[in-house]
Amino acid sequence: MRKDGKKIPDASEGDGEAPPNELRTVSRRALITGAAATAGSVMTVGAARGLGIEQSSLDPTRVPGERPVEVGSRSPFETPGKQLSGSAGGSSRTPHHELHGILTPADLHFERHHHGIPQIDPTQYRLLIHGMVDRPTLFTLDDLKRFPQVARLHFIECSGNGGAGSRTDANPRMSPQAMDGLLSTSEWSGVALATLFEEVGAHSDATWFLAEGSDAAVMSRSIPMEKAWDDAMIAYGQNGEAIRPEQGYPARLFLPGWEGNTSVKWVRRLELSDRPFMSREETSKYSDPILGGKARLFSFVMDAKSLITYPVYPDRLTSSGFVEISGYAWTGRGVIDRVEISTDGGGTWADAVLQEPVLPKCTTRFRYAWDWDGRPAHLMSRAIDETGYIQPTLEQITDVRGPGTRYHYNSIRGWRVNSNGSVEFQPPA
Amino acid sequence: MRSSSRYGLRAHHLAVFVSALFSVWACGVNEGGPEDPGEPTLSWTNPGSSAAPFPSGQGGRYGFGSPASVTDIAVWDIDISPNGAGLPSGGSTVTEGLKVYQKKCMACHGPTGTEGPFDVLAGRVPGDEFQFAEDRSLRSTVGSYWPFATTLFDYTRRAMPFDFPGSLSDEEVYGVVGAMLFLNDLLPEDAVVDSATVAEIIMPARDRFIPDDRTGGPIIR
């Protein structure tokens, strides 16, 4: 029996599945008000002391807990959000400094569209594979799901990520989200592209394929066939659920380790050919001007990069002593071998600890125990990948590519810790 | 096809992936690259499912999907190649194109293609130099940066005008492509624009593009 004399409803009185009617219809507000009245009879509201917390009427041990709901939501106290930009096609950035581990919640995954997010009815979805194949074929979404599935953890990063931090006049009041927010990590599931290309009988002399999306930009990119035989997939799952509309629902191309734009979302067509198509997105955009009057084409692979996500702007350290410097490192060329940390502006470097799992073409969380003496410090991280590539400084990059080069902004980022504990972006000198 | 070793190839790649995953999880410490999986074996297992068998359908295929007809393909097959393959028949003139441009493009790209507010479409650099890496203030334009006019046709037809994407007739696309080439001093004002014009014009930046030479390893390129 409850205090109010009512009989505690027994699940057996209902259908055994749904919560009893009485509880189901009681609103949260009513529960809280009722509980406050009850609690008030036991203790004076707000009067108790101890533990350094308020012993309020909302003591969760004295209020019946919430009922489960069909789709959960974050604690109302946690309000991470994507940072939206004004770009015409649409883009948003992942709040790295508010995340733990390596996975990006799907609703905080970055976006970069060239003409918004299409709404696609999955029953009307078709993937057409044609060109240099024996059997031009149309696949429905159900067809795609019948093939053997692959599921892997991978990062995806826009090759324009980090542009704002790769300037000598960069704004010091820039969070990792503002600077490098066009990076996210998910578990992607789908069908290996090799499986589909086998199925349609890809010709041995096909060297490229065009991937085309069904967004308003009809995004199109040319991809070398090697990538299809290597690790490309048509993904329809993200972090355990159907891919979100912003990430290409119902299906997208996914090219592990390559610049994000090539992983064409809402993919509707793959055309096999013996030459690249030279689309606008691989010539006018996503090509990298380099010194000597040239521009690099098809600069697909994302080189090693690392990003400290704590402590960074807008954090403020409250006292000297132990500070765990943490962040992630990633490379499109395989696995991260090492991450080094400097707290003295690049004078000395020491190894960070890599947190398992350390996976190929995936972000790897790193941690470094730092004893802050309360004096100004200059924090940096640099990633070293399995090929021996060492994340360069901005100066190293502009020396070889030129100050006006675009895309692939993977230079070492730096964070100045001031003696008052405030942190600001400051790249290596 | 990559012939006899087709399945072998796939087996190899899956094996690389599986072994990479395995070595990472099993050893706990990453000690460099994925191990060499050795000789590919014919019986592969899919990392996502337990022991996926070989396709049992006809001809070693799964048999999923349905044949795409020529009509099916024609609905979506809109891409244009640098050699002009895919360009439709018909054509227009620069004069007609400028009218379309004023009506459907100018508001976003400016009266002469240089004023914005969106992407700057027109402008050449003296001597057609290509100093984009040296000078970060340079804006890339169709006349200074685009290697192929076929791309201009392809992109305009698929994605412009931004407020009504894909709404132009082929004739209108030929016209505005001609207009943009005219605004970049690449066609005279009285020019006819058809598939030959678009495929044959040599863009100032055509030979400026080189393959990616980054390879990983210690050298920064």
mmCIF file with all atom_site columns, N, CA and C in Angstrom, chain A residues 47-91:
data_model
loop_
_atom_site.group_PDB
_atom_site.id
_atom_site.type_symbol
_atom_site.label_atom_id
_atom_site.label_alt_id
_atom_site.label_comp_id
_atom_site.label_asym_id
_atom_site.label_entity_id
_atom_site.label_seq_id
_atom_site.pdbx_PDB_ins_code
_atom_site.Cartn_x
_atom_site.Cartn_y
_atom_site.Cartn_z
_atom_site.occupancy
_atom_site.B_iso_or_equiv
_atom_site.pdbx_formal_charge
_atom_site.auth_seq_id
_atom_site.auth_comp_id
_atom_site.auth_asym_id
_atom_site.auth_atom_id
_atom_site.pdbx_PDB_model_num
ATOM 1   N N  . ALA A 1 47 ? 15.877 22.545 3.782   1.00 0.00 ? 47 ALA A N  1
ATOM 2   C CA . ALA A 1 47 ? 16.548 22.813 5.048   1.00 0.00 ? 47 ALA A CA 1
ATOM 3   C C  . ALA A 1 47 ? 17.739 21.895 5.292   1.00 0.00 ? 47 ALA A C  1
ATOM 4   N N  . ALA A 1 48 ? 17.662 20.680 4.745   1.00 0.00 ? 48 ALA A N  1
ATOM 5   C CA . ALA A 1 48 ? 18.730 19.721 5.014   1.00 0.00 ? 48 ALA A CA 1
ATOM 6   C C  . ALA A 1 48 ? 20.044 20.185 4.410   1.00 0.00 ? 48 ALA A C  1
ATOM 7   N N  . ARG A 1 49 ? 21.140 19.818 5.051   1.00 0.00 ? 49 ARG A N  1
ATOM 8   C CA . ARG A 1 49 ? 22.470 20.193 4.572   1.00 0.00 ? 49 ARG A CA 1
ATOM 9   C C  . ARG A 1 49 ? 23.301 18.923 4.416   1.00 0.00 ? 49 ARG A C  1
ATOM 10  N N  . GLY A 1 50 ? 24.473 19.060 3.822   1.00 0.00 ? 50 GLY A N  1
ATOM 11  C CA . GLY A 1 50 ? 25.354 17.899 3.679   1.00 0.00 ? 50 GLY A CA 1
ATOM 12  C C  . GLY A 1 50 ? 25.515 17.520 2.233   1.00 0.00 ? 50 GLY A C  1
ATOM 13  N N  . LEU A 1 51 ? 26.600 16.877 1.941   1.00 0.00 ? 51 LEU A N  1
ATOM 14  C CA . LEU A 1 51 ? 26.969 16.450 0.596   1.00 0.00 ? 51 LEU A CA 1
ATOM 15  C C  . LEU A 1 51 ? 27.257 17.618 -0.335  1.00 0.00 ? 51 LEU A C  1
ATOM 16  N N  . GLY A 1 52 ? 27.027 18.812 0.142   1.00 0.00 ? 52 GLY A N  1
ATOM 17  C CA . GLY A 1 52 ? 27.275 19.967 -0.713  1.00 0.00 ? 52 GLY A CA 1
ATOM 18  C C  . GLY A 1 52 ? 26.244 20.123 -1.810  1.00 0.00 ? 52 GLY A C  1
ATOM 19  N N  . ILE A 1 53 ? 25.142 19.410 -1.732  1.00 0.00 ? 53 ILE A N  1
ATOM 20  C CA . ILE A 1 53 ? 24.092 19.580 -2.733  1.00 0.00 ? 53 ILE A CA 1
ATOM 21  C C  . ILE A 1 53 ? 22.791 19.938 -2.045  1.00 0.00 ? 53 ILE A C  1
ATOM 22  N N  . GLU A 1 54 ? 21.896 20.515 -2.814  1.00 0.00 ? 54 GLU A N  1
ATOM 23  C CA . GLU A 1 54 ? 20.605 20.923 -2.291  1.00 0.00 ? 54 GLU A CA 1
ATOM 24  C C  . GLU A 1 54 ? 19.740 19.706 -1.996  1.00 0.00 ? 54 GLU A C  1
ATOM 25  N N  . GLN A 1 55 ? 19.255 19.561 -0.775  1.00 0.00 ? 55 GLN A N  1
ATOM 26  C CA . GLN A 1 55 ? 18.328 18.460 -0.476  1.00 0.00 ? 55 GLN A CA 1
ATOM 27  C C  . GLN A 1 55 ? 16.928 18.987 -0.738  1.00 0.00 ? 55 GLN A C  1
ATOM 28  N N  . SER A 1 56 ? 16.596 19.092 -1.988  1.00 0.00 ? 56 SER A N  1
ATOM 29  C CA . SER A 1 56 ? 15.354 19.773 -2.332  1.00 0.00 ? 56 SER A CA 1
ATOM 30  C C  . SER A 1 56 ? 14.199 18.805 -2.377  1.00 0.00 ? 56 SER A C  1
ATOM 31  N N  . SER A 1 57 ? 13.055 19.372 -2.644  1.00 0.00 ? 57 SER A N  1
ATOM 32  C CA . SER A 1 57 ? 11.841 18.576 -2.783  1.00 0.00 ? 57 SER A CA 1
ATOM 33  C C  . SER A 1 57 ? 11.956 17.645 -3.980  1.00 0.00 ? 57 SER A C  1
ATOM 34  N N  . LEU A 1 58 ? 12.951 17.888 -4.838  1.00 0.00 ? 58 LEU A N  1
ATOM 35  C CA . LEU A 1 58 ? 13.073 17.053 -6.022  1.00 0.00 ? 58 LEU A CA 1
ATOM 36  C C  . LEU A 1 58 ? 14.020 15.885 -5.793  1.00 0.00 ? 58 LEU A C  1
ATOM 37  N N  . ASP A 1 59 ? 14.353 15.601 -4.549  1.00 0.00 ? 59 ASP A N  1
ATOM 38  C CA . ASP A 1 59 ? 15.175 14.436 -4.232  1.00 0.00 ? 59 ASP A CA 1
ATOM 39  C C  . ASP A 1 59 ? 14.677 13.242 -5.057  1.00 0.00 ? 59 ASP A C  1
ATOM 40  N N  . PRO A 1 60 ? 15.503 12.773 -5.997  1.00 0.00 ? 60 PRO A N  1
ATOM 41  C CA . PRO A 1 60 ? 15.008 11.744 -6.929  1.00 0.00 ? 60 PRO A CA 1
ATOM 42  C C  . PRO A 1 60 ? 14.659 10.441 -6.238  1.00 0.00 ? 60 PRO A C  1
ATOM 43  N N  . THR A 1 61 ? 15.150 10.248 -5.005  1.00 0.00 ? 61 THR A N  1
ATOM 44  C CA . THR A 1 61 ? 14.791 8.995  -4.325  1.00 0.00 ? 61 THR A CA 1
ATOM 45  C C  . THR A 1 61 ? 13.399 9.072  -3.722  1.00 0.00 ? 61 THR A C  1
ATOM 46  N N  . ARG A 1 62 ? 12.790 10.264 -3.760  1.00 0.00 ? 62 ARG A N  1
ATOM 47  C CA . ARG A 1 62 ? 11.456 10.405 -3.158  1.00 0.00 ? 62 ARG A CA 1
ATOM 48  C C  . ARG A 1 62 ? 10.381 10.721 -4.190  1.00 0.00 ? 62 ARG A C  1
ATOM 49  N N  . VAL A 1 63 ? 10.747 10.576 -5.440  1.00 0.00 ? 63 VAL A N  1
ATOM 50  C CA . VAL A 1 63 ? 9.790  10.817 -6.519  1.00 0.00 ? 63 VAL A CA 1
ATOM 51  C C  . VAL A 1 63 ? 9.776  9.569  -7.391  1.00 0.00 ? 63 VAL A C  1
ATOM 52  N N  . PRO A 1 64 ? 8.608  9.000  -7.662  1.00 0.00 ? 64 PRO A N  1
ATOM 53  C CA . PRO A 1 64 ? 8.594  7.856  -8.583  1.00 0.00 ? 64 PRO A CA 1
ATOM 54  C C  . PRO A 1 64 ? 9.273  8.246  -9.889  1.00 0.00 ? 64 PRO A C  1
ATOM 55  N N  . GLY A 1 65 ? 10.085 7.353  -10.421 1.00 0.00 ? 65 GLY A N  1
ATOM 56  C CA . GLY A 1 65 ? 10.837 7.677  -11.640 1.00 0.00 ? 65 GLY A CA 1
ATOM 57  C C  . GLY A 1 65 ? 9.951  7.747  -12.861 1.00 0.00 ? 65 GLY A C  1
ATOM 58  N N  . GLU A 1 66 ? 10.533 8.275  -13.905 1.00 0.00 ? 66 GLU A N  1
ATOM 59  C CA . GLU A 1 66 ? 9.804  8.414  -15.171 1.00 0.00 ? 66 GLU A CA 1
ATOM 60  C C  . GLU A 1 66 ? 9.539  7.046  -15.783 1.00 0.00 ? 66 GLU A C  1
ATOM 61  N N  . ARG A 1 67 ? 8.475  6.939  -16.548 1.00 0.00 ? 67 ARG A N  1
ATOM 62  C CA . ARG A 1 67 ? 8.203  5.734  -17.321 1.00 0.00 ? 67 ARG A CA 1
ATOM 63  C C  . ARG A 1 67 ? 9.050  5.745  -18.586 1.00 0.00 ? 67 ARG A C  1
ATOM 64  N N  . PRO A 1 68 ? 9.385  4.576  -19.093 1.00 0.00 ? 68 PRO A N  1
ATOM 65  C CA . PRO A 1 68 ? 10.089 4.551  -20.383 1.00 0.00 ? 68 PRO A CA 1
ATOM 66  C C  . PRO A 1 68 ? 9.214  5.157  -21.476 1.00 0.00 ? 68 PRO A C  1
ATOM 67  N N  . VAL A 1 69 ? 9.860  5.749  -22.454 1.00 0.00 ? 69 VAL A N  1
ATOM 68  C CA . VAL A 1 69 ? 9.126  6.235  -23.625 1.00 0.00 ? 69 VAL A CA 1
ATOM 69  C C  . VAL A 1 69 ? 9.702  5.537  -24.851 1.00 0.00 ? 69 VAL A C  1
ATOM 70  N N  . GLU A 1 70 ? 8.978  5.587  -25.948 1.00 0.00 ? 70 GLU A N  1
ATOM 71  C CA . GLU A 1 70 ? 9.403  4.805  -27.107 1.00 0.00 ? 70 GLU A CA 1
ATOM 72  C C  . GLU A 1 70 ? 10.714 5.284  -27.700 1.00 0.00 ? 70 GLU A C  1
ATOM 73  N N  . VAL A 1 71 ? 10.915 6.590  -27.713 1.00 0.00 ? 71 VAL A N  1
ATOM 74  C CA . VAL A 1 71 ? 12.175 7.121  -28.228 1.00 0.00 ? 71 VAL A CA 1
ATOM 75  C C  . VAL A 1 71 ? 12.774 8.018  -27.150 1.00 0.00 ? 71 VAL A C  1
ATOM 76  N N  . GLY A 1 72 ? 13.955 7.676  -26.693 1.00 0.00 ? 72 GLY A N  1
ATOM 77  C CA . GLY A 1 72 ? 14.564 8.394  -25.586 1.00 0.00 ? 72 GLY A CA 1
ATOM 78  C C  . GLY A 1 72 ? 15.110 9.747  -26.003 1.00 0.00 ? 72 GLY A C  1
ATOM 79  N N  . SER A 1 73 ? 15.515 10.516 -25.006 1.00 0.00 ? 73 SER A N  1
ATOM 80  C CA . SER A 1 73 ? 16.124 11.801 -25.321 1.00 0.00 ? 73 SER A CA 1
ATOM 81  C C  . SER A 1 73 ? 17.206 12.089 -24.297 1.00 0.00 ? 73 SER A C  1
ATOM 82  N N  . ARG A 1 74 ? 18.037 13.086 -24.576 1.00 0.00 ? 74 ARG A N  1
ATOM 83  C CA . ARG A 1 74 ? 19.107 13.447 -23.656 1.00 0.00 ? 74 ARG A CA 1
ATOM 84  C C  . ARG A 1 74 ? 18.553 14.018 -22.367 1.00 0.00 ? 74 ARG A C  1
ATOM 85  N N  . SER A 1 75 ? 19.374 13.985 -21.347 1.00 0.00 ? 75 SER A N  1
ATOM 86  C CA . SER A 1 75 ? 19.036 14.709 -20.135 1.00 0.00 ? 75 SER A CA 1
ATOM 87  C C  . SER A 1 75 ? 18.780 16.164 -20.498 1.00 0.00 ? 75 SER A C  1
ATOM 88  N N  . PRO A 1 76 ? 17.742 16.750 -19.902 1.00 0.00 ? 76 PRO A N  1
ATOM 89  C CA . PRO A 1 76 ? 17.500 18.174 -20.211 1.00 0.00 ? 76 PRO A CA 1
ATOM 90  C C  . PRO A 1 76 ? 18.670 19.064 -19.792 1.00 0.00 ? 76 PRO A C  1
ATOM 91  N N  . PHE A 1 77 ? 19.589 18.516 -18.977 1.00 0.00 ? 77 PHE A N  1
ATOM 92  C CA . PHE A 1 77 ? 20.753 19.307 -18.566 1.00 0.00 ? 77 PHE A CA 1
ATOM 93  C C  . PHE A 1 77 ? 21.861 19.279 -19.617 1.00 0.00 ? 77 PHE A C  1
ATOM 94  N N  . GLU A 1 78 ? 21.778 18.358 -20.574 1.00 0.00 ? 78 GLU A N  1
ATOM 95  C CA . GLU A 1 78 ? 22.798 18.236 -21.610 1.00 0.00 ? 78 GLU A CA 1
ATOM 96  C C  . GLU A 1 78 ? 22.234 18.786 -22.911 1.00 0.00 ? 78 GLU A C  1
ATOM 97  N N  . THR A 1 79 ? 22.863 19.831 -23.424 1.00 0.00 ? 79 THR A N  1
ATOM 98  C CA . THR A 1 79 ? 22.310 20.470 -24.616 1.00 0.00 ? 79 THR A CA 1
ATOM 99  C C  . THR A 1 79 ? 23.371 20.692 -25.697 1.00 0.00 ? 79 THR A C  1
ATOM 100 N N  . PRO A 1 80 ? 24.087 19.621 -26.069 1.00 0.00 ? 80 PRO A N  1
ATOM 101 C CA . PRO A 1 80 ? 25.061 19.822 -27.142 1.00 0.00 ? 80 PRO A CA 1
ATOM 102 C C  . PRO A 1 80 ? 24.319 20.133 -28.438 1.00 0.00 ? 80 PRO A C  1
ATOM 103 N N  . GLY A 1 81 ? 24.955 20.890 -29.301 1.00 0.00 ? 81 GLY A N  1
ATOM 104 C CA . GLY A 1 81 ? 24.290 21.213 -30.563 1.00 0.00 ? 81 GLY A CA 1
ATOM 105 C C  . GLY A 1 81 ? 25.291 21.367 -31.675 1.00 0.00 ? 81 GLY A C  1
ATOM 106 N N  . LYS A 1 82 ? 24.820 21.151 -32.896 1.00 0.00 ? 82 LYS A N  1
ATOM 107 C CA . LYS A 1 82 ? 25.660 21.415 -34.053 1.00 0.00 ? 82 LYS A CA 1
ATOM 108 C C  . LYS A 1 82 ? 25.744 22.931 -34.236 1.00 0.00 ? 82 LYS A C  1
ATOM 109 N N  . GLN A 1 83 ? 26.855 23.390 -34.784 1.00 0.00 ? 83 GLN A N  1
ATOM 110 C CA . GLN A 1 83 ? 26.984 24.814 -35.084 1.00 0.00 ? 83 GLN A CA 1
ATOM 111 C C  . GLN A 1 83 ? 26.643 24.988 -36.562 1.00 0.00 ? 83 GLN A C  1
ATOM 112 N N  . LEU A 1 84 ? 25.656 25.831 -36.841 1.00 0.00 ? 84 LEU A N  1
ATOM 113 C CA . LEU A 1 84 ? 25.189 25.974 -38.222 1.00 0.00 ? 84 LEU A CA 1
ATOM 114 C C  . LEU A 1 84 ? 25.956 27.077 -38.931 1.00 0.00 ? 84 LEU A C  1
ATOM 115 N N  . SER A 1 85 ? 26.177 26.890 -40.222 1.00 0.00 ? 85 SER A N  1
ATOM 116 C CA . SER A 1 85 ? 26.840 27.936 -40.988 1.00 0.00 ? 85 SER A CA 1
ATOM 117 C C  . SER A 1 85 ? 25.848 28.530 -41.970 1.00 0.00 ? 85 SER A C  1
ATOM 118 N N  . GLY A 1 86 ? 26.247 29.610 -42.592 1.00 0.00 ? 86 GLY A N  1
ATOM 119 C CA . GLY A 1 86 ? 25.356 30.266 -43.545 1.00 0.00 ? 86 GLY A CA 1
ATOM 120 C C  . GLY A 1 86 ? 25.540 29.778 -44.972 1.00 0.00 ? 86 GLY A C  1
ATOM 121 N N  . SER A 1 87 ? 26.323 28.707 -45.173 1.00 0.00 ? 87 SER A N  1
ATOM 122 C CA . SER A 1 87 ? 26.618 28.294 -46.543 1.00 0.00 ? 87 SER A CA 1
ATOM 123 C C  . SER A 1 87 ? 25.338 27.959 -47.305 1.00 0.00 ? 87 SER A C  1
ATOM 124 N N  . ALA A 1 88 ? 25.299 28.339 -48.569 1.00 0.00 ? 88 ALA A N  1
ATOM 125 C CA . ALA A 1 88 ? 24.072 28.196 -49.368 1.00 0.00 ? 88 ALA A CA 1
ATOM 126 C C  . ALA A 1 88 ? 23.614 26.747 -49.438 1.00 0.00 ? 88 ALA A C  1
ATOM 127 N N  . GLY A 1 89 ? 24.550 25.832 -49.615 1.00 0.00 ? 89 GLY A N  1
ATOM 128 C CA . GLY A 1 89 ? 24.179 24.421 -49.730 1.00 0.00 ? 89 GLY A CA 1
ATOM 129 C C  . GLY A 1 89 ? 23.787 23.812 -48.405 1.00 0.00 ? 89 GLY A C  1
ATOM 130 N N  . GLY A 1 90 ? 24.328 24.371 -47.309 1.00 0.00 ? 90 GLY A N  1
ATOM 131 C CA . GLY A 1 90 ? 24.016 23.894 -45.966 1.00 0.00 ? 90 GLY A CA 1
ATOM 132 C C  . GLY A 1 90 ? 25.193 23.183 -45.342 1.00 0.00 ? 90 GLY A C  1
ATOM 133 N N  . SER A 1 91 ? 25.559 23.586 -44.120 1.00 0.00 ? 91 SER A N  1
ATOM 134 C CA . SER A 1 91 ? 26.576 22.838 -43.393 1.00 0.00 ? 91 SER A CA 1
ATOM 135 C C  . SER A 1 91 ? 26.410 23.053 -41.901 1.00 0.00 ? 91 SER A C  1
#
